[in-house]
PDB file of N, CA and C in Angstrom:
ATOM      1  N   UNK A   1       0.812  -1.180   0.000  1.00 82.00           N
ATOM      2  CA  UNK A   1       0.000   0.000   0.000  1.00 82.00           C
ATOM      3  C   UNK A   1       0.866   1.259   0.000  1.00 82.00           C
ATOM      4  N   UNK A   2       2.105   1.354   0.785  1.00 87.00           N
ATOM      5  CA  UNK A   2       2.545   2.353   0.782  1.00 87.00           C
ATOM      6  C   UNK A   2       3.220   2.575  -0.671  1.00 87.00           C
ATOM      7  N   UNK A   3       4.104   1.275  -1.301  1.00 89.00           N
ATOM      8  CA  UNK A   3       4.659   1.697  -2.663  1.00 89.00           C
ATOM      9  C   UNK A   3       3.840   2.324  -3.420  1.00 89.00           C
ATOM     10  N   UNK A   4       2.522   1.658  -3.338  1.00 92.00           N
ATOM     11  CA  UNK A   4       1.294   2.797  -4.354  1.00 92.00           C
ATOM     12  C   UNK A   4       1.302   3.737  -4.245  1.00 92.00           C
ATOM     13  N   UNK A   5       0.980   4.521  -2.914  1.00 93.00           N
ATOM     14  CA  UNK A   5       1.467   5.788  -2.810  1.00 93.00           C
ATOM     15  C   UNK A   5       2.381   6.811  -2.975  1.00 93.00           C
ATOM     16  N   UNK A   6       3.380   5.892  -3.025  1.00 94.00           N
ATOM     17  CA  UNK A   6       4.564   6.607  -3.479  1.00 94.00           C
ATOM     18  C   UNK A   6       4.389   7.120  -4.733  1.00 94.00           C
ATOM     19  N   UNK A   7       4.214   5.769  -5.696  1.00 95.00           N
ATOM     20  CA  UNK A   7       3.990   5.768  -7.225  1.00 95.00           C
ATOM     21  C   UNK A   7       3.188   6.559  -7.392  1.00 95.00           C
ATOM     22  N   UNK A   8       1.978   7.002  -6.470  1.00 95.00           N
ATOM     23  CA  UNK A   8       0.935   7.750  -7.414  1.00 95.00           C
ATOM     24  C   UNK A   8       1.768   9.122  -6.957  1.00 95.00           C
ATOM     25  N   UNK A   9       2.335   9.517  -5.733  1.00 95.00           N
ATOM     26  CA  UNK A   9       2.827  10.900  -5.326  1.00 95.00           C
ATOM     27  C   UNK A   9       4.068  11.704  -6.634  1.00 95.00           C
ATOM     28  N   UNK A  10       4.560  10.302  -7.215  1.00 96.00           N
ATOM     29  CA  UNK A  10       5.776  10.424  -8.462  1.00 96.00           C
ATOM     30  C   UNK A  10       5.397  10.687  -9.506  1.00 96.00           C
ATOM     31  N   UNK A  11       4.230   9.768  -9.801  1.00 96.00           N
ATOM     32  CA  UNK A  11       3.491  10.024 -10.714  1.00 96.00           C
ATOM     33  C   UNK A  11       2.840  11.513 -10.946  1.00 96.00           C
ATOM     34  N   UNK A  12       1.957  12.001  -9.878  1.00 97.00           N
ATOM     35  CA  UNK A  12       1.194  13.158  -9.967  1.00 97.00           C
ATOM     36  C   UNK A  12       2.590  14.396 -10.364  1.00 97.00           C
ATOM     37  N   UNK A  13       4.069  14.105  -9.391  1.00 97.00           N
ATOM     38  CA  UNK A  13       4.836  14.935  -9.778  1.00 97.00           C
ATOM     39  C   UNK A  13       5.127  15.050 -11.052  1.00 97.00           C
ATOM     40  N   UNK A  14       5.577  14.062 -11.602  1.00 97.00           N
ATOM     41  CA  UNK A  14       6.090  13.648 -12.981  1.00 97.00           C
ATOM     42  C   UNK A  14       4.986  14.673 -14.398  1.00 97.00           C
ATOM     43  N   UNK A  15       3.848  14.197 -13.561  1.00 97.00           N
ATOM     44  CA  UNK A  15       2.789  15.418 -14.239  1.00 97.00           C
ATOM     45  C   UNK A  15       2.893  16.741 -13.978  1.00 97.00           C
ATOM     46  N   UNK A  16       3.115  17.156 -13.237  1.00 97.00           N
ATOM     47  CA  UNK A  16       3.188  18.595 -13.053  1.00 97.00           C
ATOM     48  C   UNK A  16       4.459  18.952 -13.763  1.00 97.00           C
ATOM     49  N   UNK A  17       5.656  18.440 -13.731  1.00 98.00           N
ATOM     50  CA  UNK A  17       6.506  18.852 -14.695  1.00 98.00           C
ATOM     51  C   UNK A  17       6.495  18.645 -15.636  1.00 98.00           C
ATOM     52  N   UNK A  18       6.051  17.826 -16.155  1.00 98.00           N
ATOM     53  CA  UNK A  18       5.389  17.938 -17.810  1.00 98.00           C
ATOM     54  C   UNK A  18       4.902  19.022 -18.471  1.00 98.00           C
ATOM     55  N   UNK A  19       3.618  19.281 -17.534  1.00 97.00           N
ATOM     56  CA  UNK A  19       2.785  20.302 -17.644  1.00 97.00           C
ATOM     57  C   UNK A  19       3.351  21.869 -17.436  1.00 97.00           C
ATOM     58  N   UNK A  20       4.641  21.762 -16.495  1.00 97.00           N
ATOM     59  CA  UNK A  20       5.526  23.125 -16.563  1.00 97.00           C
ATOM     60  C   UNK A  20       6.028  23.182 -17.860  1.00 97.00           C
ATOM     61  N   UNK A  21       6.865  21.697 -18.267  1.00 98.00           N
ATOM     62  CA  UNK A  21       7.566  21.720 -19.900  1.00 98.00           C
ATOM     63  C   UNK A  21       7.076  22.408 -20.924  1.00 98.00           C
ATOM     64  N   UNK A  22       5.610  21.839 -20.664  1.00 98.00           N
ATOM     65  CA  UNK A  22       4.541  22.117 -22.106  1.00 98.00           C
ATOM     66  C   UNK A  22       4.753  23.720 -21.914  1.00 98.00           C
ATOM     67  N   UNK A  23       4.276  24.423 -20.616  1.00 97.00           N
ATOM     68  CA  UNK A  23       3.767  25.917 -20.840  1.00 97.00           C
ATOM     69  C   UNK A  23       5.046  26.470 -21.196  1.00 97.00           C
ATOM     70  N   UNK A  24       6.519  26.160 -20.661  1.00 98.00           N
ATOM     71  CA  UNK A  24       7.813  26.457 -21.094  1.00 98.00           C
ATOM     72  C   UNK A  24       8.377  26.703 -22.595  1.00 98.00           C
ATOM     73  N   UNK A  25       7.260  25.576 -22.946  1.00 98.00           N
ATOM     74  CA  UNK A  25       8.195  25.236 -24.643  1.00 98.00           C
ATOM     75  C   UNK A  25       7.427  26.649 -25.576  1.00 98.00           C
ATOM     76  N   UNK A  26       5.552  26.312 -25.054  1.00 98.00           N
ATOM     77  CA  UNK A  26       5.000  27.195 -25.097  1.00 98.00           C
ATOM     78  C   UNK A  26       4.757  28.827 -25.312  1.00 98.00           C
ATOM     79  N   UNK A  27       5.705  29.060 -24.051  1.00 98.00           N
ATOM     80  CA  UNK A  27       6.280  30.718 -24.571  1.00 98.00           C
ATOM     81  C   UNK A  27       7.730  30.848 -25.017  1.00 98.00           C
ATOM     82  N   UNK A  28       8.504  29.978 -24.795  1.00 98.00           N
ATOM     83  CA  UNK A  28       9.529  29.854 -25.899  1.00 98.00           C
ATOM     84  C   UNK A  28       9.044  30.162 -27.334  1.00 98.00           C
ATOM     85  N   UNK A  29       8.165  29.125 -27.569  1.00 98.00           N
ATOM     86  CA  UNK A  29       7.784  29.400 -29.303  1.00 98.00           C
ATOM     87  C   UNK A  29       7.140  30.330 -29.726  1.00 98.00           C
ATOM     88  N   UNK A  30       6.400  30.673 -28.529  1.00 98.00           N
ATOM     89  CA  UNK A  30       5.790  32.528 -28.760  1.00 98.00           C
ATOM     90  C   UNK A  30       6.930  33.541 -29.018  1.00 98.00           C
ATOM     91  N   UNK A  31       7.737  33.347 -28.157  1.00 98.00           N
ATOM     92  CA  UNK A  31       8.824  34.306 -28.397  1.00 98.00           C
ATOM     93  C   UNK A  31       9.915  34.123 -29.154  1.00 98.00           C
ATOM     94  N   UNK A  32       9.865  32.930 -29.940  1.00 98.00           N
ATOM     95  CA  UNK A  32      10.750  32.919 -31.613  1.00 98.00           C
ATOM     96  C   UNK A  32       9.917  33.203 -32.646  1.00 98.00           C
ATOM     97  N   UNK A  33       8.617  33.177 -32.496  1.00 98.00           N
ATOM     98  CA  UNK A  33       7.648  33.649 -33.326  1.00 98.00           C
ATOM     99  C   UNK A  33       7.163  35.314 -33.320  1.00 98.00           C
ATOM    100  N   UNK A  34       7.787  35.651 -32.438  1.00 98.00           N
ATOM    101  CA  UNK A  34       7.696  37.583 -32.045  1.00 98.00           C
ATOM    102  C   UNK A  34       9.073  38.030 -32.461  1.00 98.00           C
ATOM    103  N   UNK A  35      10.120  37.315 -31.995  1.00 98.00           N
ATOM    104  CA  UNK A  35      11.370  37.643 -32.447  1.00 98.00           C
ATOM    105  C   UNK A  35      11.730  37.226 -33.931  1.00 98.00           C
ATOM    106  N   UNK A  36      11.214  36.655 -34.790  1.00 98.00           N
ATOM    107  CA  UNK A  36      11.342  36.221 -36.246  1.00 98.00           C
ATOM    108  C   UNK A  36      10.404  37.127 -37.009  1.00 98.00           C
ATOM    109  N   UNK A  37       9.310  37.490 -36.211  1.00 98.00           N
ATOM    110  CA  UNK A  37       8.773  38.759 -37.068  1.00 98.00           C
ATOM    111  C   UNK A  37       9.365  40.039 -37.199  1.00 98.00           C
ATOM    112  N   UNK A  38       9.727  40.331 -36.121  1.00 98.00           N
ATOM    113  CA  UNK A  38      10.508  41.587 -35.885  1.00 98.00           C
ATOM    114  C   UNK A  38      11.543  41.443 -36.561  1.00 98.00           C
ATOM    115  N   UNK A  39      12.384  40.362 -36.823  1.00 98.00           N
ATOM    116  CA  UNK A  39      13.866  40.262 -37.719  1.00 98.00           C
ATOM    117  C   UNK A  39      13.312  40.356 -39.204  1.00 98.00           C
ATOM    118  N   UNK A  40      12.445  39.289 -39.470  1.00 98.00           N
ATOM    119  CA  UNK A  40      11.667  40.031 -41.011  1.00 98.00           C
ATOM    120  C   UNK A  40      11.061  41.439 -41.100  1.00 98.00           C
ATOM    121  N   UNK A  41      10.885  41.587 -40.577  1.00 98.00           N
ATOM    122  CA  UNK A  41      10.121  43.234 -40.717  1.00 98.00           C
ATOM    123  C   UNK A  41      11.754  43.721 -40.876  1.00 98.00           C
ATOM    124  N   UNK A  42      12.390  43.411 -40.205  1.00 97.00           N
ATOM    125  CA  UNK A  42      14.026  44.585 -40.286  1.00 97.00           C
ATOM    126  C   UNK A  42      14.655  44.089 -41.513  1.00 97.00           C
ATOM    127  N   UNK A  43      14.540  43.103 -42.147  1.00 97.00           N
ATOM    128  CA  UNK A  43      15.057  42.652 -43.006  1.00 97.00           C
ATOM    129  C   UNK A  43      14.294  43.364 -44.317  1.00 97.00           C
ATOM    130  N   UNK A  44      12.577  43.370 -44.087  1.00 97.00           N
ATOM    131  CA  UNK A  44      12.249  43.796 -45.451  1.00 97.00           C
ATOM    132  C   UNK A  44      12.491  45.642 -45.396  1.00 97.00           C
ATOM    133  N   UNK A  45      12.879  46.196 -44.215  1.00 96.00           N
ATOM    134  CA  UNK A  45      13.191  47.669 -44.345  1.00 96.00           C
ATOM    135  C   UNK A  45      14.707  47.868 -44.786  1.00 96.00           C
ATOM    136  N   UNK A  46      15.387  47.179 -44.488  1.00 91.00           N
ATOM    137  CA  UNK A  46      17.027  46.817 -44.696  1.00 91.00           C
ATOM    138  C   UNK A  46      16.839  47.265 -46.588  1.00 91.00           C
ATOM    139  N   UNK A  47      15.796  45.722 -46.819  1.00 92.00           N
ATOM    140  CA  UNK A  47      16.236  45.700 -48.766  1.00 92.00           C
ATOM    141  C   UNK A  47      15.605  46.990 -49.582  1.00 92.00           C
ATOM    142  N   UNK A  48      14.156  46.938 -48.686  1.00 93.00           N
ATOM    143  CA  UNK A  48      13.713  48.517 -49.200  1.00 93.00           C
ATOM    144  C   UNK A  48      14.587  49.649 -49.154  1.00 93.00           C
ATOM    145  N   UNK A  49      15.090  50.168 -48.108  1.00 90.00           N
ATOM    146  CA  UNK A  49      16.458  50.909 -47.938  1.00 90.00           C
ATOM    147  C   UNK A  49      17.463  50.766 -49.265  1.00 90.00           C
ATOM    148  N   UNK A  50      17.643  49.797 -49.300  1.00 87.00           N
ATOM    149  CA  UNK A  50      18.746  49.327 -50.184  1.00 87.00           C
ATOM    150  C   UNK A  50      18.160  49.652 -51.706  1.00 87.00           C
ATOM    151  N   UNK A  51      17.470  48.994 -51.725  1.00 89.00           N
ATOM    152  CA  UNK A  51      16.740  49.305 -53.089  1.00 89.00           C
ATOM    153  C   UNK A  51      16.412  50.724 -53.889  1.00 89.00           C
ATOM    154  N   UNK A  52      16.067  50.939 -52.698  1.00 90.00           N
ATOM    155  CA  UNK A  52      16.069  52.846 -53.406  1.00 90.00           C
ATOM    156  C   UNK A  52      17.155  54.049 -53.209  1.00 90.00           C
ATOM    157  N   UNK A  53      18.031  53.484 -52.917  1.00 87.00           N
ATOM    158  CA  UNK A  53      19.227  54.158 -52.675  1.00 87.00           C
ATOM    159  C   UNK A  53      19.687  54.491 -53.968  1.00 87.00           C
ATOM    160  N   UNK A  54      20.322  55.751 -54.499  1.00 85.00           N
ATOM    161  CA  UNK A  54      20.474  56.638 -55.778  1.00 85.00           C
ATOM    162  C   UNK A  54      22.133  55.382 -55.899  1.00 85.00           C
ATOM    163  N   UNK A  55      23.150  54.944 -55.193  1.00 82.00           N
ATOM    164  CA  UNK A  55      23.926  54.698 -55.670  1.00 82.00           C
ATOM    165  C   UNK A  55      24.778  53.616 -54.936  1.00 82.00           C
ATOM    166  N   UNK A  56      26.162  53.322 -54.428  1.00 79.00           N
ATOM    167  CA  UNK A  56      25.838  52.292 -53.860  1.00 79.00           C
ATOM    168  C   UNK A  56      25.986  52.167 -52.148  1.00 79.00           C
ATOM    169  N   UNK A  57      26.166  51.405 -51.526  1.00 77.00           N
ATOM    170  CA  UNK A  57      25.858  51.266 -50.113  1.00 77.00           C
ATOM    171  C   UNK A  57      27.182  50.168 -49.243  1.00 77.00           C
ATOM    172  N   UNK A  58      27.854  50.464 -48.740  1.00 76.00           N
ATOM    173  CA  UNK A  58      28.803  49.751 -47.965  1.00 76.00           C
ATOM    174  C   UNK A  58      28.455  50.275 -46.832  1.00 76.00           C
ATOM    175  N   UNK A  59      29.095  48.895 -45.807  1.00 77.00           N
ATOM    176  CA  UNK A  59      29.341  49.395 -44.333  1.00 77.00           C
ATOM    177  C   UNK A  59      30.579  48.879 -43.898  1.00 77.00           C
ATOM    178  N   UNK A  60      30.864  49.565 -42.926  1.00 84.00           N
ATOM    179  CA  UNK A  60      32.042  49.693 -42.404  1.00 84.00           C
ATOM    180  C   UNK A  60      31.672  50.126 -40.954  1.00 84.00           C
ATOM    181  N   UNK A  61      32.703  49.041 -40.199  1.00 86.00           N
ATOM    182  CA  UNK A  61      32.802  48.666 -39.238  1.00 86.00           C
ATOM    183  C   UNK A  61      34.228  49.490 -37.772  1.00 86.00           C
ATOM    184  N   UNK A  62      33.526  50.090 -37.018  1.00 84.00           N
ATOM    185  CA  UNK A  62      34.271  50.638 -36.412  1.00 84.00           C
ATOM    186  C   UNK A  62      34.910  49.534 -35.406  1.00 84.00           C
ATOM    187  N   UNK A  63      36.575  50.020 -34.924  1.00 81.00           N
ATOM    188  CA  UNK A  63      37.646  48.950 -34.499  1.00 81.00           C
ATOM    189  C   UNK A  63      37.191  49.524 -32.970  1.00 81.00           C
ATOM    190  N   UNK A  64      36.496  50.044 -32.299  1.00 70.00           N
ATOM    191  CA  UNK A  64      36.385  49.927 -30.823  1.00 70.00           C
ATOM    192  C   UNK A  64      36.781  49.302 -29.669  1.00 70.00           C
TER     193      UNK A  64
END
């Protein structure tokens, strides 16, 4: 009787961290999905930029 208990006390844990995993992975993927928009959005202002520029465009990198 008592091993059952145990098992179900491991068990019920074993669930709750699951259930932390899930909500974890959860806003992880929210927030590569907020952060990948925002990098496309900078990316399509980057080529627009680029695109209408009268001539040409380098960068250069300061030695700090």
């Amino acid at each position: 009787m008592l091993f059952a208990k145990e098992l179900e006390e491991k068990n019920l844990a074993l669930m709750a961290a699951q259930e932390a995993l899930s909500d974890y992975s959860r806003t992880l993927e929210q927030q590569v999905a907020q952060r990948t928009a925002v990098l496309e959005e900078s990316q399509r202002t980057l080529s627009t930029l680029m695109s209408n520029l009268p001539g040409m465009a380098y960068r250069c990198e300061n030695d700090d």
